[in-house]
Amino acid sequence: MQITKAEFKCSSERISQVPKDDLRDIAFIGRSNVGKSSLINRLTGRQGLAKVSGTPGKTRLINHFRINDAWYLVDLPGYGYARTSKVQRGEFSKLITDYVLRCEKLHFLFVLVDIRLEPQRIDLRFIEMLGENGVPFGIIFTKADKLSKTQREKSVERFRKALSEQWEELPPMLVSSSEQGLGREEILDFIESCLKV
Ligand SMILES: Nc1nc2c(ncn2[C@@H]2O[C@H](COP(=O)(O)OP(=O)(O)OP(=O)(O)O)[C@@H](O)[C@H]2O)c(=O)[nH]1
Ligand SMILES: [Mg+2]
């Protein structure tokens, strides 16, 4: 799929504020700083469309970006960032769980995972919640430029193994680098096929 048009639509602090049209959402979630906003910029080819920062907790709201006037890419706040206020946090903020479990616009969710790390408990718990609630999701490993090809494969395998302890059927998994553009075509093709369903 080609992205010919990408524009910021709105930021929502509650799910009641998300766009009211019937375009579907393809959303990105994951731990703070994993690279959600960077990937959105890379996929759209528009640096600066979503705000990126080396400091975790940059994205605080639900951001809708309208793509090709046909669907939305959605940038969500990260989870697992301990310095967010306790009232807001819980394990996953109310904003995140409301969106992921209750927003009817959500068509497919990508959980982003830092390819360098061992499977993190918080990611596994988040994925468990998705599975239990029947939310359609896939996994994108980020920051692949930080590892060699062999290390990447090992890391993906390690995650696959951690998931297979819980699940019989594994979600689709893709590898990406927003730094190098790795995985871009594959992710866009995946989204295209997703939107056909
Ligand atoms: N080397 C490398 N760095 C990356 C990549 N993707 C993101 N980063 C860096 O990781 C940091 C966090 O990126 P963001 O895109 O802001 O991460 P986020 O998940 O949106 O973070 P929050 O909004 O705070 O939850 C920034 O310093 C990025 O430059 C990547 O593919 N490779
Ligand atoms: Mg962000």
Tab-separated table of C-alpha atoms and ligand atoms in Angstrom:
chain	number	residue	atom	x	y	z
A	1	MET	CA	0.000	0.000	0.000
A	2	GLN	CA	1.115	3.531	-0.757
A	3	ILE	CA	0.407	6.327	1.675
A	4	THR	CA	-0.367	9.382	-0.426
A	5	LYS	CA	-1.967	11.519	2.249
A	6	ALA	CA	-1.365	11.666	5.999
A	7	GLU	CA	-2.770	14.372	8.195
A	8	PHE	CA	-3.216	14.938	11.902
A	9	LYS	CA	-6.898	14.716	12.765
A	10	CYS	CA	-7.222	15.101	16.546
A	11	SER	CA	-5.974	14.268	20.041
A	12	SER	CA	-8.396	12.708	22.504
A	13	GLU	CA	-8.148	12.480	26.260
A	14	ARG	CA	-11.293	10.329	26.439
A	15	ILE	CA	-12.688	7.791	24.013
A	16	SER	CA	-15.850	9.890	23.700
A	17	GLN	CA	-13.675	12.390	21.794
A	18	VAL	CA	-12.359	10.110	19.041
A	19	PRO	CA	-13.551	10.921	15.485
A	20	LYS	CA	-17.227	10.098	14.927
A	21	ASP	CA	-16.875	9.024	11.281
A	22	ASP	CA	-16.860	5.381	10.234
A	23	LEU	CA	-13.188	5.143	9.183
A	24	ARG	CA	-11.386	2.343	10.969
A	25	ASP	CA	-8.399	2.576	13.301
A	26	ILE	CA	-5.096	0.741	13.041
A	27	ALA	CA	-3.428	1.503	16.361
A	28	PHE	CA	0.016	1.257	17.953
A	29	ILE	CA	0.588	0.481	21.596
A	30	GLY	CA	3.545	-0.641	23.708
A	31	ARG	CA	5.832	0.395	26.543
A	32	SER	CA	6.820	4.034	26.788
A	33	ASN	CA	9.726	4.812	24.498
A	34	VAL	CA	9.441	1.609	22.446
A	35	GLY	CA	9.114	3.660	19.246
A	36	LYS	CA	5.380	3.969	18.484
A	37	SER	CA	5.463	7.566	17.289
A	38	SER	CA	8.686	7.036	15.317
A	39	LEU	CA	7.112	4.115	13.462
A	40	ILE	CA	4.076	6.201	12.539
A	41	ASN	CA	6.386	8.856	11.103
A	42	ARG	CA	8.339	6.253	9.168
A	43	LEU	CA	5.256	4.525	7.772
A	44	THR	CA	3.731	7.789	6.612
A	45	GLY	CA	7.062	9.192	5.434
A	46	ARG	CA	6.299	12.338	7.405
A	47	GLN	CA	8.953	13.078	10.037
A	48	GLY	CA	7.427	15.168	12.778
A	49	LEU	CA	3.839	14.060	12.139
A	50	ALA	CA	3.802	12.249	15.506
A	51	LYS	CA	5.909	13.687	18.319
A	52	VAL	CA	9.015	11.677	19.209
A	53	SER	CA	11.228	12.006	22.264
A	54	GLY	CA	14.078	10.196	23.983
A	55	THR	CA	12.215	10.789	27.263
A	56	PRO	CA	9.515	8.176	27.925
A	57	GLY	CA	5.941	9.389	28.323
A	58	LYS	CA	5.955	11.766	25.366
A	59	THR	CA	2.610	10.715	23.885
A	60	ARG	CA	-0.127	11.312	26.480
A	61	LEU	CA	-3.298	11.339	24.422
A	62	ILE	CA	-4.888	9.240	21.709
A	63	ASN	CA	-3.735	10.781	18.439
A	64	HIS	CA	-5.607	10.087	15.214
A	65	PHE	CA	-3.818	10.528	11.880
A	66	ARG	CA	-6.052	10.305	8.837
A	67	ILE	CA	-4.479	8.219	6.068
A	68	ASN	CA	-5.461	8.417	2.382
A	69	ASP	CA	-8.858	9.731	3.570
A	70	ALA	CA	-9.658	6.062	4.161
A	71	TRP	CA	-8.500	4.964	7.624
A	72	TYR	CA	-6.670	6.166	10.730
A	73	LEU	CA	-3.259	5.393	12.123
A	74	VAL	CA	-3.561	5.840	15.875
A	75	ASP	CA	-0.703	6.725	18.198
A	76	LEU	CA	-1.413	5.751	21.805
A	77	PRO	CA	0.333	6.692	25.045
A	78	GLY	CA	2.859	4.121	26.262
A	79	TYR	CA	2.340	1.891	29.275
A	80	GLY	CA	4.748	0.863	31.993
A	81	TYR	CA	6.224	4.279	32.606
A	82	ALA	CA	6.529	4.420	36.400
A	83	ARG	CA	6.666	8.191	36.728
A	84	THR	CA	3.154	8.776	35.455
A	85	SER	CA	0.927	9.752	38.397
A	86	LYS	CA	-0.529	6.858	40.374
A	87	VAL	CA	-4.105	8.042	39.925
A	88	GLN	CA	-3.719	7.902	36.162
A	89	ARG	CA	-1.724	4.748	35.944
A	90	GLY	CA	-3.120	1.498	37.319
A	91	GLU	CA	-1.226	-1.117	35.443
A	92	PHE	CA	-2.571	0.196	32.168
A	93	SER	CA	-4.213	3.613	32.188
A	94	LYS	CA	-7.966	3.939	31.887
A	95	LEU	CA	-7.443	5.772	28.618
A	96	ILE	CA	-5.584	2.797	27.169
A	97	THR	CA	-7.974	0.116	28.428
A	98	ASP	CA	-11.048	2.139	27.409
A	99	TYR	CA	-9.690	2.548	23.925
A	100	VAL	CA	-8.393	-0.980	23.445
A	101	LEU	CA	-11.351	-2.800	24.992
A	102	ARG	CA	-14.250	-0.491	24.190
A	103	CYS	CA	-13.562	1.670	21.161
A	104	GLU	CA	-15.537	0.339	18.224
A	105	LYS	CA	-13.319	2.115	15.713
A	106	LEU	CA	-10.376	-0.093	16.625
A	107	HIS	CA	-9.884	-2.562	13.788
A	108	PHE	CA	-6.410	-3.913	14.509
A	109	LEU	CA	-3.833	-3.261	17.198
A	110	PHE	CA	-0.076	-3.574	16.885
A	111	VAL	CA	1.780	-4.200	20.126
A	112	LEU	CA	5.304	-2.845	19.765
A	113	VAL	CA	8.125	-4.628	21.557
A	114	ASP	CA	11.778	-3.557	21.799
A	115	ILE	CA	13.670	-6.311	19.988
A	116	ARG	CA	16.686	-5.967	22.289
A	117	LEU	CA	14.872	-6.929	25.468
A	118	GLU	CA	13.954	-10.280	26.934
A	119	PRO	CA	10.183	-10.775	27.003
A	120	GLN	CA	8.914	-8.218	29.517
A	121	ARG	CA	6.244	-9.213	31.989
A	122	ILE	CA	4.204	-6.099	31.343
A	123	ASP	CA	4.057	-6.838	27.592
A	124	LEU	CA	3.046	-10.427	28.238
A	125	ARG	CA	0.309	-9.241	30.599
A	126	PHE	CA	-0.943	-6.728	28.086
A	127	ILE	CA	-1.027	-9.397	25.385
A	128	GLU	CA	-2.844	-11.719	27.782
A	129	MET	CA	-5.505	-9.056	28.293
A	130	LEU	CA	-5.909	-8.709	24.510
A	131	GLY	CA	-6.224	-12.451	24.070
A	132	GLU	CA	-8.785	-12.768	26.853
A	133	ASN	CA	-10.873	-9.984	25.339
A	134	GLY	CA	-10.583	-11.127	21.730
A	135	VAL	CA	-8.880	-7.952	20.497
A	136	PRO	CA	-7.264	-8.602	17.079
A	137	PHE	CA	-3.558	-7.835	17.379
A	138	GLY	CA	-0.089	-8.456	16.023
A	139	ILE	CA	3.414	-7.781	17.290
A	140	ILE	CA	5.994	-5.458	15.778
A	141	PHE	CA	9.534	-5.661	17.078
A	142	THR	CA	11.168	-2.214	17.039
A	143	LYS	CA	14.732	-0.860	16.891
A	144	ALA	CA	15.979	-3.802	14.810
A	145	ASP	CA	18.902	-1.611	13.675
A	146	LYS	CA	20.397	-2.129	17.135
A	147	LEU	CA	20.922	-5.869	16.563
A	148	SER	CA	22.549	-8.101	13.963
A	149	LYS	CA	20.347	-10.317	11.835
A	150	THR	CA	21.214	-13.398	13.900
A	151	GLN	CA	20.516	-11.608	17.171
A	152	ARG	CA	17.175	-10.432	15.810
A	153	GLU	CA	16.129	-13.927	14.895
A	154	LYS	CA	17.097	-15.182	18.345
A	155	SER	CA	15.149	-12.425	19.993
A	156	VAL	CA	11.985	-13.074	17.967
A	157	GLU	CA	12.283	-16.781	18.707
A	158	ARG	CA	12.643	-16.050	22.433
A	159	PHE	CA	9.444	-14.018	22.375
A	160	ARG	CA	7.621	-16.639	20.339
A	161	LYS	CA	8.604	-19.198	22.950
A	162	ALA	CA	7.396	-17.035	25.828
A	163	LEU	CA	4.021	-16.615	24.113
A	164	SER	CA	3.637	-20.257	23.206
A	165	GLU	CA	3.672	-21.110	26.919
A	166	GLN	CA	0.320	-19.340	27.073
A	167	TRP	CA	-1.120	-19.520	23.591
A	168	GLU	CA	-1.616	-22.217	21.047
A	169	GLU	CA	-2.093	-19.831	18.204
A	170	LEU	CA	0.530	-17.127	17.876
A	171	PRO	CA	-0.154	-13.609	16.587
A	172	PRO	CA	1.542	-12.304	13.421
A	173	MET	CA	4.996	-10.889	14.132
A	174	LEU	CA	6.915	-8.304	12.125
A	175	VAL	CA	10.342	-6.743	12.573
A	176	SER	CA	11.011	-3.038	12.043
A	177	SER	CA	13.506	-0.229	12.289
A	178	SER	CA	12.225	3.312	12.038
A	179	GLU	CA	15.824	4.415	11.835
A	180	GLN	CA	16.485	2.402	8.665
A	181	GLY	CA	13.005	1.860	7.272
A	182	LEU	CA	13.259	-1.891	7.709
A	183	GLY	CA	9.867	-3.638	7.707
A	184	ARG	CA	7.969	-0.649	6.315
A	185	GLU	CA	6.602	-2.348	3.165
A	186	GLU	CA	5.681	-5.473	5.056
A	187	ILE	CA	3.788	-3.543	7.721
A	188	LEU	CA	1.926	-1.471	5.127
A	189	ASP	CA	0.991	-4.600	3.155
A	190	PHE	CA	-0.197	-6.233	6.342
A	191	ILE	CA	-2.368	-3.212	7.143
A	192	GLU	CA	-3.763	-3.268	3.618
A	193	SER	CA	-4.838	-6.883	3.938
A	194	CYS	CA	-6.233	-6.158	7.385
A	195	LEU	CA	-8.427	-3.376	6.025
A	196	LYS	CA	-9.869	-5.710	3.397
A	197	VAL	CA	-11.426	-7.849	6.110
B	1	LIG	N1	17.783	3.190	16.960
B	1	LIG	C1	16.464	3.363	16.901
B	1	LIG	N2	15.876	4.256	17.715
B	1	LIG	C2	14.531	4.397	17.648
B	1	LIG	C3	13.744	3.642	16.738
B	1	LIG	N3	12.447	3.986	16.932
B	1	LIG	C4	12.447	4.920	17.901
B	1	LIG	N4	13.693	5.184	18.344
B	1	LIG	C5	14.077	6.142	19.384
B	1	LIG	O1	13.410	5.792	20.585
B	1	LIG	C6	12.984	6.951	21.313
B	1	LIG	C7	11.495	6.889	21.588
B	1	LIG	O2	10.794	6.973	20.354
B	1	LIG	P1	9.244	7.373	20.316
B	1	LIG	O3	8.814	7.120	18.911
B	1	LIG	O4	9.020	8.735	20.874
B	1	LIG	O5	8.629	6.293	21.289
B	1	LIG	P2	7.126	6.157	21.818
B	1	LIG	O6	6.861	4.711	21.938
B	1	LIG	O7	6.198	6.945	20.961
B	1	LIG	O8	7.248	6.807	23.269
B	1	LIG	P3	6.086	7.436	24.213
B	1	LIG	O9	5.227	8.319	23.381
B	1	LIG	O10	6.865	8.197	25.221
B	1	LIG	O11	5.353	6.269	24.800
B	1	LIG	C8	13.420	8.145	20.462
B	1	LIG	O12	14.659	8.613	20.948
B	1	LIG	C9	13.567	7.544	19.064
B	1	LIG	O13	14.491	8.242	18.268
B	1	LIG	C10	14.401	2.716	15.865
B	1	LIG	O14	13.816	2.004	15.044
B	1	LIG	N5	15.760	2.622	16.001
B	2	MG	MG	4.904	8.419	21.408
